Short mmCIF file of C-alpha atoms in Angstrom, two decimals:
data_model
loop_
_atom_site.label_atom_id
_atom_site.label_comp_id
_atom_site.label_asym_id
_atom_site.label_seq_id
_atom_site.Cartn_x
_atom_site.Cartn_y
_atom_site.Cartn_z
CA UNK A 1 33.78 28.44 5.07
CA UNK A 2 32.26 24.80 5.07
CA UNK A 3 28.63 24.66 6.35
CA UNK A 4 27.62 21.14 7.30
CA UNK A 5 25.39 19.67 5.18
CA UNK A 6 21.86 18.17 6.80
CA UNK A 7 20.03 15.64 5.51
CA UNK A 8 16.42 16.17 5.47
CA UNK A 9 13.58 13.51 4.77
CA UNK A 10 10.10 15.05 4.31
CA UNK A 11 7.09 12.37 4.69
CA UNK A 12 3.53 13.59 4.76
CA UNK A 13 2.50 13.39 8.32
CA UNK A 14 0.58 10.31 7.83
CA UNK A 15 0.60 7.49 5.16
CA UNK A 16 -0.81 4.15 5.22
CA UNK A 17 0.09 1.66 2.93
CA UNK A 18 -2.68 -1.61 1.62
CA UNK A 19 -1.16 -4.76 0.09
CA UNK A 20 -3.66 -6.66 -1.67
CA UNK A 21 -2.97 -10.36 -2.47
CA UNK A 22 -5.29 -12.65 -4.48
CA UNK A 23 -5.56 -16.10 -6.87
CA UNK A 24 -6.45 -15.70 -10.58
CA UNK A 25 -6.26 -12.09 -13.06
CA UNK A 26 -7.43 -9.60 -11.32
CA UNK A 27 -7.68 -5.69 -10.91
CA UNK A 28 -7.19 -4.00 -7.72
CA UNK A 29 -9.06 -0.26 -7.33
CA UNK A 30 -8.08 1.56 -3.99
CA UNK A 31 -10.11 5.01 -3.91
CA UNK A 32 -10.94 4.86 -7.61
CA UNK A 33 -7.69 4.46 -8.71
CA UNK A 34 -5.31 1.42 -9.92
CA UNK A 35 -3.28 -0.22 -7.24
CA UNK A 36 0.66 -0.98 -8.25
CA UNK A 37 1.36 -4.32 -9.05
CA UNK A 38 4.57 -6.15 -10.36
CA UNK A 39 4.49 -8.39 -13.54
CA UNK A 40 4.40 -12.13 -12.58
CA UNK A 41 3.41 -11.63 -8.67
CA UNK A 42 -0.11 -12.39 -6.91
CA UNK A 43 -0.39 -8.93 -4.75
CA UNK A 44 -1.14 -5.12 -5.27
CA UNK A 45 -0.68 -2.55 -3.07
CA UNK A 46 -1.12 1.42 -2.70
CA UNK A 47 1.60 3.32 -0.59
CA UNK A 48 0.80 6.76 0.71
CA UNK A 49 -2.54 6.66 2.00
CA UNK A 50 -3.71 9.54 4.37
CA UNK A 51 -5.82 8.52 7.61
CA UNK A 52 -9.24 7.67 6.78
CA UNK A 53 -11.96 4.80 5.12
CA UNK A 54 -10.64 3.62 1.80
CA UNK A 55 -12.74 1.68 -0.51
CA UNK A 56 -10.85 -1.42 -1.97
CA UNK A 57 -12.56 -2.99 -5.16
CA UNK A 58 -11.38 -6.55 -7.48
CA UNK A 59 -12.45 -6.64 -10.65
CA UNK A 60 -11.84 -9.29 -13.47
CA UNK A 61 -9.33 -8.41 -15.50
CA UNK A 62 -12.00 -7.62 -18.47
CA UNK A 63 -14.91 -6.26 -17.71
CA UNK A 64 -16.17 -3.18 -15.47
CA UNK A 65 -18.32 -4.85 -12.34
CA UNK A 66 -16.54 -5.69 -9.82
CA UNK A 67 -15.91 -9.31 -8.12
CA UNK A 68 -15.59 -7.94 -4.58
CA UNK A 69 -15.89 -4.41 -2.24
CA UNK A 70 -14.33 -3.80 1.04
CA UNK A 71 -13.82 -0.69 3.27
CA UNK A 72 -10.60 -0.40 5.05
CA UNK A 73 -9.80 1.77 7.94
CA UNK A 74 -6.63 3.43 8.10
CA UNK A 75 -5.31 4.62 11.30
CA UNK A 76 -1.85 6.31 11.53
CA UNK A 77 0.96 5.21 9.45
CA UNK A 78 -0.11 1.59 9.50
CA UNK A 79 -0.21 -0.99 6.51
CA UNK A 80 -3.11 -3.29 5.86
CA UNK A 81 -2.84 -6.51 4.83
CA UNK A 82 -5.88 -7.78 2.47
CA UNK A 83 -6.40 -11.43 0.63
CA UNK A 84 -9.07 -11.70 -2.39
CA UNK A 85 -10.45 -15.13 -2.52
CA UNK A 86 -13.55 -16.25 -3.62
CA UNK A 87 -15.77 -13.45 -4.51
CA UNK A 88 -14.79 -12.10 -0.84
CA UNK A 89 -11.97 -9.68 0.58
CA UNK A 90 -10.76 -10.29 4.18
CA UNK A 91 -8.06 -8.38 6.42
CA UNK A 92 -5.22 -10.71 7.27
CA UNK A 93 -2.92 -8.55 9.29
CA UNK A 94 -1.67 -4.72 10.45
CA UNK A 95 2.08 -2.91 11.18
CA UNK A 96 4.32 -0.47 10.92
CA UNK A 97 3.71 0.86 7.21
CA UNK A 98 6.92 0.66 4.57
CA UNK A 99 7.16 4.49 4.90
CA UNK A 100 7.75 4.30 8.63
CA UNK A 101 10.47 1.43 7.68
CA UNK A 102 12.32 3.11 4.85
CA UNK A 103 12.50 6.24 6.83
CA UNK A 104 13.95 4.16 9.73
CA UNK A 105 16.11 2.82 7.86
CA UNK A 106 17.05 5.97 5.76
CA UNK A 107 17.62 7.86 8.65
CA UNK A 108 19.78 5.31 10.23
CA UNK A 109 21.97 4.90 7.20
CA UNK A 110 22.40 8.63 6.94
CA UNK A 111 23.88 8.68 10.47
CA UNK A 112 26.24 5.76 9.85
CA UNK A 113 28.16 7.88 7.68
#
């Protein structure tokens, strides 16, 4: 017997995402915790974040106060779009947040097979 096999992509039922970009070393904080960041590139960003305020904090890269504080709003599965400059974090932008996308685009390359 051959049982057809079903492809099934769990996401929690809400995640926000925050990109962070900035000039000069710093540290990104989201919630208390470090935000990802790639060696050599000028942004940070958390993926996975449920509904909610989220406090977003820059700090130098040594030393523990921090340059910066911001409260973001996350509604849905959205992604927030911050810039650091100057002592001062401001929103740039909202969309459709990269779980939404890969799970778009997941689920349409599991039906193209």
């Amino acid at each position: 017997m051959f049982l057809p096999l079903f492809l099934t992509l769990t996401l929690p039922a809400s995640a926000g995402d925050l990109e962070i970009s900035g000039r000069g070393l710093i540290r990104v904080q989201v919630d208390g915790r470090p935000a990802r960041r790639r060696v050599g590139e000028r942004k940070a960003w958390v993926v996975g974040l449920s509904d909610g305020d989220h406090s977003v904090e820059v700090y130098p890269l040594i030393g523990r106060q921090p340059l910066a504080r911001h409260t973001v709003t996350l509604l849905g599965e959205e992604r927030v779009l911050l810039h650091y400059e100057a002592g001062e974090i401001t929103e740039i932008g909202r969309g459709r947040s990269l779980a939404v996308e890969r799970a778009a685009w997941a689920m349409a390359e599991a039906a193209a097979r």
